[in-house]
Short mmCIF file of C-alpha atoms and ligand atoms in Angstrom, two decimals:
data_model
loop_
_atom_site.label_atom_id
_atom_site.label_comp_id
_atom_site.label_asym_id
_atom_site.label_seq_id
_atom_site.Cartn_x
_atom_site.Cartn_y
_atom_site.Cartn_z
CA MET A 368 -3.82 10.23 1.77
CA ILE A 369 -7.47 10.31 0.76
CA ILE A 370 -9.88 8.99 3.38
CA SER A 371 -12.76 6.93 2.06
CA VAL A 372 -15.20 4.52 3.70
CA ARG A 373 -17.24 1.80 2.02
CA SER A 374 -20.77 2.96 1.33
CA LEU A 375 -22.35 -0.13 -0.20
CA SER A 376 -22.83 -3.60 1.25
CA TYR A 377 -22.43 -6.56 -1.08
CA ASP A 378 -26.22 -6.97 -1.25
CA GLU A 379 -26.69 -3.30 -2.09
CA LEU A 380 -24.05 -3.58 -4.77
CA LYS A 381 -25.89 -6.54 -6.31
CA ARG A 382 -29.10 -4.51 -6.42
CA ASN A 383 -27.32 -2.15 -8.83
CA LEU A 384 -26.43 -5.02 -11.15
CA ASN A 385 -28.44 -7.09 -13.59
CA HIS A 386 -27.72 -10.78 -13.76
CA ASP A 387 -26.65 -10.49 -17.41
CA ASP A 388 -24.27 -7.56 -16.76
CA LYS A 389 -20.70 -7.95 -18.07
CA ILE A 390 -18.63 -6.57 -15.25
CA VAL A 391 -15.22 -4.88 -15.04
CA ILE A 392 -13.87 -4.30 -11.52
CA TRP A 393 -11.52 -1.38 -11.19
CA SER A 394 -9.50 -0.43 -8.14
CA CYS A 395 -6.51 1.62 -7.16
CA ASP A 396 -3.54 0.85 -5.02
CA THR A 397 -2.59 4.11 -3.41
CA CYS A 398 -3.91 5.80 -0.31
CA VAL A 399 -7.39 4.27 -0.20
CA LYS A 400 -5.89 0.80 0.18
CA HIS A 401 -5.14 1.79 3.78
CA CYS A 402 -8.83 2.56 4.35
CA GLY A 403 -9.58 -1.04 3.41
CA ILE A 404 -11.61 -0.38 0.27
CA ALA A 405 -9.07 -0.88 -2.50
CA GLY A 406 -6.32 -3.16 -3.73
CA MET A 407 -5.89 -6.46 -5.52
CA GLU A 408 -7.07 -8.67 -2.62
CA LYS A 409 -10.34 -6.76 -2.35
CA MET A 410 -10.90 -7.04 -6.09
CA THR A 411 -10.19 -10.77 -6.03
CA ALA A 412 -12.55 -11.25 -3.08
CA LEU A 413 -15.30 -9.34 -4.86
CA GLU A 414 -14.72 -11.18 -8.12
CA ASP A 415 -15.00 -14.53 -6.30
CA LEU A 416 -18.24 -13.49 -4.60
CA LEU A 417 -19.77 -12.26 -7.85
CA LYS A 418 -18.74 -15.37 -9.77
CA GLU A 419 -20.17 -17.61 -7.03
CA ASP A 420 -23.44 -15.74 -7.45
CA GLY A 421 -23.45 -16.35 -11.21
CA TYR A 422 -22.30 -12.94 -12.49
CA THR A 423 -19.89 -12.51 -15.41
CA VAL A 424 -16.68 -10.67 -14.53
CA LEU A 425 -14.74 -9.84 -17.69
CA LYS A 426 -11.72 -8.29 -16.04
CA LYS A 427 -10.34 -6.80 -12.88
CA GLU A 428 -7.73 -4.12 -13.07
CA LEU A 429 -5.60 -2.27 -10.55
CA VAL A 430 -4.66 1.29 -11.45
CA SER A 431 -2.87 3.59 -9.08
CA GLU A 432 -3.88 6.72 -10.85
CA SER A 433 -7.45 5.92 -11.72
CA CYS A 434 -8.17 9.40 -10.41
CA GLN A 435 -6.31 10.93 -13.32
CA ILE A 436 -8.43 11.26 -16.37
CA ASN A 437 -5.63 10.77 -18.85
CA LEU A 438 -4.69 7.43 -17.41
CA ALA A 439 -8.29 6.27 -17.42
CA LYS A 440 -8.50 7.29 -21.08
CA LYS A 441 -5.32 5.42 -21.83
CA HIS A 442 -6.71 2.29 -20.23
CA LYS A 443 -9.88 2.70 -22.21
CA ALA A 444 -7.81 2.79 -25.39
CA ALA A 445 -5.72 -0.21 -24.35
CA HIS A 446 -8.75 -2.36 -23.51
CA GLU A 447 -11.29 -0.89 -25.88
CA ASP A 448 -12.81 -4.27 -26.72
CA ILE A 449 -13.31 -5.25 -23.08
CA PHE A 450 -14.78 -1.92 -22.14
CA ASN A 451 -17.02 -2.00 -25.21
CA GLU A 452 -18.31 -5.39 -24.17
CA SER A 453 -18.75 -4.49 -20.50
CA THR A 454 -22.03 -3.12 -19.23
CA ALA A 455 -21.00 -2.31 -15.65
CA ILE A 456 -17.80 -0.99 -14.05
CA ILE A 457 -17.52 -1.49 -10.29
CA LEU A 458 -15.05 0.88 -8.67
CA LEU A 459 -13.15 0.13 -5.50
CA THR A 460 -11.66 3.61 -5.37
CA CYS A 461 -12.30 6.95 -3.75
CA GLU A 462 -14.89 9.22 -5.31
CA ILE A 463 -12.26 11.07 -7.32
CA GLY A 464 -11.66 7.77 -9.09
CA TYR A 465 -15.42 7.46 -9.57
CA GLN A 466 -15.71 10.96 -11.10
CA CYS A 467 -12.87 10.34 -13.52
CA VAL A 468 -14.02 6.94 -14.69
CA LYS A 469 -17.55 8.26 -15.06
CA THR A 470 -16.18 11.07 -17.25
CA VAL A 471 -14.30 8.64 -19.47
CA PHE A 472 -17.19 6.15 -19.73
CA PRO A 473 -20.22 8.45 -19.60
CA LYS A 474 -22.64 5.89 -21.02
CA LYS A 475 -21.66 2.94 -18.85
CA LYS A 476 -23.12 1.92 -15.54
CA VAL A 477 -20.32 2.93 -13.18
CA ILE A 478 -20.87 1.87 -9.58
CA ALA A 479 -19.12 3.66 -6.73
CA THR A 480 -18.68 1.65 -3.54
CA ALA A 481 -17.11 4.28 -1.28
CA LYS A 482 -17.81 7.64 0.26
CA THR A 483 -14.84 10.02 0.36
CA PHE A 484 -14.42 12.37 3.30
CA GLY A 485 -11.29 14.37 2.54
CA SER A 486 -7.60 14.00 3.17
CA GLY A 487 -5.70 12.80 6.19
CA ASN A 488 -2.83 10.69 7.36
CA PHE A 489 -2.04 7.25 8.73
CA SER A 490 -1.43 6.55 12.39
CA ASN A 491 0.13 3.24 13.38
CA LYS A 492 -2.15 3.09 16.38
CA LYS A 493 -5.43 4.39 14.98
CA GLY A 494 -5.09 3.63 11.25
CA PRO A 495 -6.27 6.20 8.69
CA ILE A 496 -7.24 9.56 10.25
CA LEU A 497 -9.31 12.24 8.52
CA THR A 498 -7.72 15.61 9.27
CA SER A 499 -9.08 17.84 6.48
CA PRO A 500 -12.74 17.06 5.92
CA LEU A 501 -14.33 18.21 2.67
CA PRO A 502 -16.85 21.00 3.22
CA THR A 503 -19.49 18.78 1.59
CA THR A 504 -19.26 16.32 4.49
CA GLY A 505 -20.43 18.92 7.02
CA LEU A 506 -17.69 17.84 9.42
CA ALA A 507 -15.91 20.50 11.44
CA PRO A 508 -12.08 20.32 11.44
CA GLU A 509 -10.96 18.31 14.48
CA PRO A 510 -7.42 18.72 15.86
CA GLU A 511 -7.26 14.98 16.62
CA GLY A 512 -8.93 14.05 13.32
CA TYR A 513 -11.63 11.42 12.73
CA THR A 514 -10.91 7.70 12.71
CA LEU A 515 -12.62 5.37 10.24
CA THR A 516 -14.68 3.93 13.11
CA MET A 517 -16.01 7.40 13.96
CA LEU A 518 -16.94 8.04 10.32
CA VAL A 519 -18.56 4.64 9.95
CA GLU A 520 -20.72 5.21 13.04
CA GLN A 521 -21.61 8.82 12.34
CA PHE A 522 -22.55 8.26 8.69
CA ASN A 523 -24.00 4.76 9.01
CA LEU A 524 -21.47 3.24 6.60
CA TYR A 525 -19.67 -0.10 6.51
CA PRO A 526 -16.47 -0.84 8.42
CA LYS A 527 -15.34 -3.88 6.45
CA PHE A 528 -14.95 -4.84 2.85
CA PHE A 529 -17.62 -7.40 2.01
CA ASP A 530 -16.78 -10.82 3.37
CA ALA A 531 -13.07 -10.53 2.78
CA ASP A 532 -12.20 -8.68 5.95
CA LYS A 533 -13.63 -10.97 8.57
CA GLU A 534 -11.20 -10.78 11.41
CA PRO A 535 -11.26 -13.24 14.25
CA ASN A 536 -11.06 -11.62 17.66
CA PRO A 537 -7.38 -12.06 18.41
CA GLU A 538 -6.36 -13.23 21.87
CA LYS A 539 -4.21 -10.69 23.72
CA ILE A 540 -1.19 -11.68 25.80
CA THR A 541 1.49 -9.75 27.65
CA ILE A 542 5.15 -10.04 26.72
CA THR A 543 8.18 -8.16 28.04
CA VAL A 544 9.85 -5.64 25.77
CA ASP A 545 12.93 -3.76 26.99
CA GLY A 546 11.99 -4.63 30.57
CA LYS A 547 8.39 -3.40 30.32
CA PRO A 548 5.12 -5.35 29.98
CA VAL A 549 3.49 -4.87 26.57
CA GLU A 550 0.08 -6.16 25.47
CA VAL A 551 0.16 -7.82 22.04
CA LYS A 552 -1.91 -10.14 19.86
CA LYS A 553 -1.00 -13.78 20.34
CA ASP A 554 0.61 -15.39 17.27
CA ALA A 555 0.84 -12.02 15.50
CA ASN A 556 3.94 -10.67 13.77
CA LEU A 557 6.37 -9.28 16.37
CA LEU A 558 7.40 -6.23 14.32
CA ASP A 559 3.75 -5.31 13.64
CA GLU A 560 2.86 -5.54 17.30
CA LEU A 561 5.90 -3.55 18.42
CA SER A 562 4.95 -0.83 15.92
CA ALA A 563 1.34 -0.92 17.14
CA ASN A 564 2.72 -0.25 20.63
CA ARG A 565 4.78 2.69 19.33
CA ILE A 566 8.07 0.85 19.70
CA ARG A 567 9.84 1.89 16.55
CA ILE A 568 12.07 -0.76 14.99
CA PRO A 569 14.01 0.08 11.82
CA HIS A 570 12.90 -2.02 8.88
CA LEU A 571 13.56 -1.64 5.18
CA CYS A 572 12.36 -4.84 3.54
CA TYR A 573 9.22 -5.48 5.60
CA ASP A 574 5.73 -4.14 5.07
CA SER A 575 2.72 -5.74 6.69
CA SER A 576 0.79 -5.83 3.43
CA LEU A 577 3.68 -7.49 1.56
CA GLY A 578 4.82 -10.05 4.13
CA SER A 579 8.34 -10.75 5.36
CA ILE A 580 11.46 -12.11 3.71
CA GLY A 581 14.05 -11.09 6.33
CA ALA A 582 16.41 -9.56 3.78
CA CYS A 583 17.65 -6.27 5.20
CA ARG A 584 18.39 -7.40 8.78
CA MET A 585 17.63 -3.92 10.15
CA CYS A 586 14.86 -5.21 12.40
CA LEU A 587 17.02 -7.66 14.36
CA VAL A 588 16.18 -7.96 18.06
CA LYS A 589 17.19 -10.25 20.90
CA ILE A 590 14.73 -12.78 22.28
CA GLU A 591 15.57 -14.59 25.48
CA GLY A 592 16.14 -18.29 24.82
CA LYS A 593 16.89 -17.82 21.08
CA ARG A 594 20.41 -17.93 19.72
CA GLY A 595 21.85 -14.73 18.29
CA LEU A 596 19.79 -11.91 16.87
CA VAL A 597 16.47 -12.65 15.18
CA PRO A 598 14.58 -10.59 12.58
CA SER A 599 11.45 -9.31 14.33
CA CYS A 600 9.66 -9.12 10.96
CA CYS A 601 9.85 -12.92 10.63
CA THR A 602 9.01 -13.74 14.26
CA GLN A 603 5.66 -14.88 15.54
CA ILE A 604 4.71 -13.75 19.03
CA GLU A 605 4.75 -16.46 21.69
CA GLU A 606 3.63 -16.57 25.30
CA GLY A 607 6.23 -15.29 27.80
CA MET A 608 8.53 -13.70 25.21
CA ILE A 609 11.26 -11.41 26.58
CA VAL A 610 12.48 -9.06 23.85
CA THR A 611 15.34 -6.56 23.74
CA THR A 612 14.93 -4.10 20.89
CA GLU A 613 18.02 -1.96 21.41
CA ASP A 614 21.42 -2.42 23.05
CA GLU A 615 25.03 -1.79 22.12
CA GLU A 616 25.33 -4.86 19.91
CA ILE A 617 22.06 -4.21 18.04
CA THR A 618 22.88 -0.52 17.53
CA LYS A 619 26.32 -1.38 16.15
CA LEU A 620 24.88 -3.84 13.70
CA ARG A 621 22.18 -1.47 12.46
CA LYS A 622 24.78 1.26 12.01
CA SER A 623 26.98 -1.08 9.97
CA ILE A 624 24.07 -2.05 7.71
CA LEU A 625 23.23 1.60 7.05
CA GLN A 626 26.86 2.47 6.39
CA MET A 627 27.17 -0.40 3.94
CA ILE A 628 24.05 0.74 2.09
CA ILE A 629 25.47 4.25 1.79
CA ALA A 630 28.87 2.97 0.68
CA GLU A 631 27.28 0.89 -2.08
CA CYS A 632 24.54 3.25 -3.21
CA GLY A 633 26.30 6.58 -2.68
CA ASP A 634 25.12 9.75 -0.96
CA GLU A 635 22.06 10.00 -3.20
CA ILE A 636 20.43 7.24 -1.21
CA GLN A 637 20.14 9.73 1.64
CA GLN A 638 17.34 11.39 -0.30
CA SER A 639 15.23 8.49 0.89
CA ARG A 640 13.18 9.56 3.90
CA ASP A 641 13.53 6.21 5.66
CA ILE A 642 17.29 6.06 5.26
CA ARG A 643 17.68 9.70 6.33
CA TYR A 644 15.56 9.12 9.42
CA TRP A 645 17.59 6.11 10.58
CA MET A 646 20.89 7.81 9.80
CA ARG A 647 19.89 10.69 12.07
CA ARG A 648 18.55 8.30 14.68
CA TYR A 649 21.85 6.38 14.77
CA LYS A 650 23.95 9.55 14.41
CA ILE A 651 25.76 8.36 11.31
CA THR A 652 27.93 11.16 10.06
CA GLU A 653 30.70 9.28 8.32
CA ASN A 654 31.09 6.10 6.37
CA ARG A 655 33.63 3.55 7.52
CA PHE A 656 33.30 1.23 4.51
CA SER A 657 34.79 1.72 1.09
CA LEU A 658 32.90 -0.52 -1.29
CA PRO A 659 32.83 -0.17 -5.08
CA LYS A 660 29.93 2.18 -5.82
CA LYS A 661 27.29 0.82 -8.17
CA ASP A 662 27.37 2.14 -11.69
CA GLU A 663 24.27 0.73 -13.34
CA ILE A 664 22.22 2.12 -16.20
CA VAL A 665 19.06 3.98 -15.19
CA ASP A 666 15.99 2.68 -17.03
CA ASP A 667 13.57 5.48 -17.82
CA SER A 668 11.94 3.74 -20.77
CA ASN A 669 8.70 3.20 -18.84
CA GLU A 670 6.04 5.81 -19.49
CA VAL A 671 5.40 6.57 -15.84
CA LEU A 672 8.30 5.06 -13.83
CA VAL A 673 12.05 5.46 -13.55
CA LYS A 674 14.12 2.53 -12.27
CA ASP A 675 17.51 3.41 -10.86
CA PRO A 676 19.35 0.19 -9.86
CA ASN A 677 22.09 2.26 -8.22
CA ARG A 678 19.72 3.02 -5.37
CA CYS A 679 18.39 -0.51 -5.02
CA ILE A 680 19.09 -2.26 -1.71
CA LEU A 681 17.46 -5.54 -2.82
CA CYS A 682 14.76 -5.37 -0.19
CA GLY A 683 12.38 -7.06 -2.63
CA ARG A 684 9.43 -4.86 -1.80
CA CYS A 685 8.90 -3.94 -5.47
CA VAL A 686 9.06 -7.61 -6.45
CA ARG A 687 6.38 -8.53 -3.91
CA ALA A 688 4.23 -5.46 -4.59
CA CYS A 689 4.27 -6.20 -8.31
CA ALA A 690 3.38 -9.86 -7.77
CA ASN A 691 1.00 -9.66 -4.80
CA LEU A 692 -0.75 -6.34 -5.26
CA SER A 693 -0.63 -5.71 -8.97
CA GLY A 694 -0.56 -9.38 -9.94
CA GLN A 695 1.72 -8.56 -12.89
CA LYS A 696 5.05 -10.16 -11.79
CA VAL A 697 6.98 -7.75 -13.99
CA ILE A 698 9.83 -7.16 -11.50
CA ASN A 699 11.98 -10.05 -10.34
CA PHE A 700 15.29 -10.97 -8.77
CA ALA A 701 18.01 -12.35 -11.04
CA ASN A 702 21.39 -13.98 -10.29
CA ARG A 703 22.57 -15.08 -6.86
CA GLY A 704 24.63 -13.90 -3.91
CA SER A 705 26.51 -10.67 -4.43
CA ASN A 706 25.44 -10.62 -8.09
CA THR A 707 21.74 -10.43 -7.21
CA VAL A 708 19.87 -7.66 -9.02
CA THR A 709 16.26 -6.79 -9.73
CA ILE A 710 15.23 -7.00 -13.36
CA THR A 711 12.11 -6.14 -15.31
CA GLY A 712 10.57 -8.81 -17.52
CA LEU A 713 13.22 -11.15 -18.86
CA ASN A 714 15.89 -8.53 -18.23
CA GLU A 715 14.42 -6.21 -20.82
CA PRO A 716 13.62 -2.49 -20.71
CA PHE A 717 10.75 -1.59 -18.39
CA ALA A 718 8.78 -0.31 -21.39
CA SER A 719 8.80 -3.73 -23.08
CA THR A 720 7.17 -5.48 -20.12
CA ASP A 721 3.52 -5.94 -19.13
CA CYS A 722 3.81 -3.17 -16.51
CA ALA A 723 0.27 -2.05 -15.65
CA HIS A 724 1.51 1.36 -14.41
CA CYS A 725 -0.16 0.72 -11.08
CA LEU A 726 2.83 2.32 -9.29
CA ALA A 727 2.66 -0.23 -6.46
CA CYS A 728 6.43 -0.82 -6.81
CA ALA A 729 7.20 2.89 -6.47
CA HIS A 730 4.82 3.20 -3.55
CA TYR A 731 6.62 0.50 -1.58
CA CYS A 732 10.25 1.21 -2.57
CA PRO A 733 12.00 2.56 0.54
CA THR A 734 14.95 4.10 -1.31
CA ASN A 735 13.40 5.74 -4.40
CA ALA A 736 15.04 3.17 -6.68
CA ILE A 737 11.71 3.12 -8.53
CA THR A 738 9.94 6.45 -8.69
CA PRO A 739 6.97 7.85 -10.61
CA LYS A 740 7.99 10.28 -13.34
CA SER A 741 5.45 12.79 -12.17
CA ILE A 742 2.73 12.89 -9.62
CA SER A 743 0.35 15.52 -10.79
CA LYS A 744 -1.63 17.31 -8.14
CA LYS A 745 -3.86 18.85 -10.75
CA ILE A 746 -6.25 17.20 -13.07
CA SER A 747 -7.06 18.93 -16.33
CA GLY A 748 -6.10 22.28 -14.86
CA TYR A 749 -8.44 22.01 -11.87
CA PRO A 750 -7.25 21.71 -8.30
CA PHE A 751 -7.44 18.14 -7.07
CA TRP A 752 -10.46 18.43 -4.79
CA THR A 753 -12.69 20.32 -7.18
CA MET A 754 -13.10 17.00 -9.00
CA ILE A 755 -15.34 15.71 -6.25
CA THR A 756 -19.05 16.09 -6.58
CA TYR A 757 -20.77 13.30 -4.80
CA PRO A 758 -22.37 10.65 -6.94
CA LYS A 759 -26.09 10.32 -6.58
CA LYS A 760 -26.89 7.87 -3.80
CA LEU A 761 -27.05 4.45 -5.33
CA ALA A 762 -30.03 2.26 -4.67
CA ARG A 763 -29.39 1.71 -1.00
CA THR A 764 -32.41 0.44 0.77
CA THR A 765 -31.17 -0.78 4.15
S1 FES B 1359 12.66 -5.67 8.01
FE1 FES B 1359 13.14 -7.51 8.97
S2 FES B 1359 14.81 -8.18 7.85
FE2 FES B 1359 14.22 -6.40 6.78
#
């Protein structure tokens, strides 16, 4: 993932705008979302702030591949009138996104809000970690990597996204997990807090940025005083909780769920990293269920995505990603019970829908039922990182 940190405060951003500017806000929904600078919620928060202050926002748009020139050009063509009318484009993206949009709209005022440091990975405990700094940052490679906090302090940048990220100081309490005391945030999501404490619970339908629906049942745990098994993804932490995350009964159930998924979706589903990991973890070598294997038509009508319903486990992540992150609501559930399926639009080909090609659905799908047709590592023949030349410092005065 690309590691970027916000470089402009809201006040500094406003100093780059005129009050009569017609603004388009553009953001992406891939790696930089984890750094807290991108995504639909951030765009909405910024739009609200700007509108409250009397600015005109014409449009906000989420594009996963804003860093790819061709896609930016395509969006320009699709929204020519809006972009013609706009006088300022605010980017909540990494600087690769900035470079590309600047190339496509050379005469517009394009405002970058982030500084990009290089590539890295995501740690459940520490968040995004910079492991391969760009030479232009002057940072020496660090075996442990650099956290966002370190970058923010060292480079005098901003840790939070405008006013949208205000976090109350959560109260910490101690609960018992598998016989050991564990410190967690009071009232927080149990699965999130277990993960934060490196207690790995299998989960297929849950993602902290999408919320919980308790569909896959892989995250079931036992909680003293509660009847049966409860999904940890839908459980709020309470004082004095005593949790069992693994025992014979839980293991058996998780194995059965995995075996049912494989029986229904076939061996191909094992190409999914998540499924493969949990199959190894639970030593699943054979399938004890014989269910009719799905035989659905693959939809590859979409320009950038392929939807293969045969691999779908109905976790609903794509549905929520499309609605909550992209705001498009192109993917939905249809029918009920064992006939439930995911459909696009009003059960029409993907290509006929309002899909914004943001790729949020593919990003969150745990089984590769929706995948991008190609993820190009090269842009216009140049290696990825050669695209970055830092934008001139914007009018930052504080
Ligand atoms: S992750 Fe909790 S039910 Fe799916």
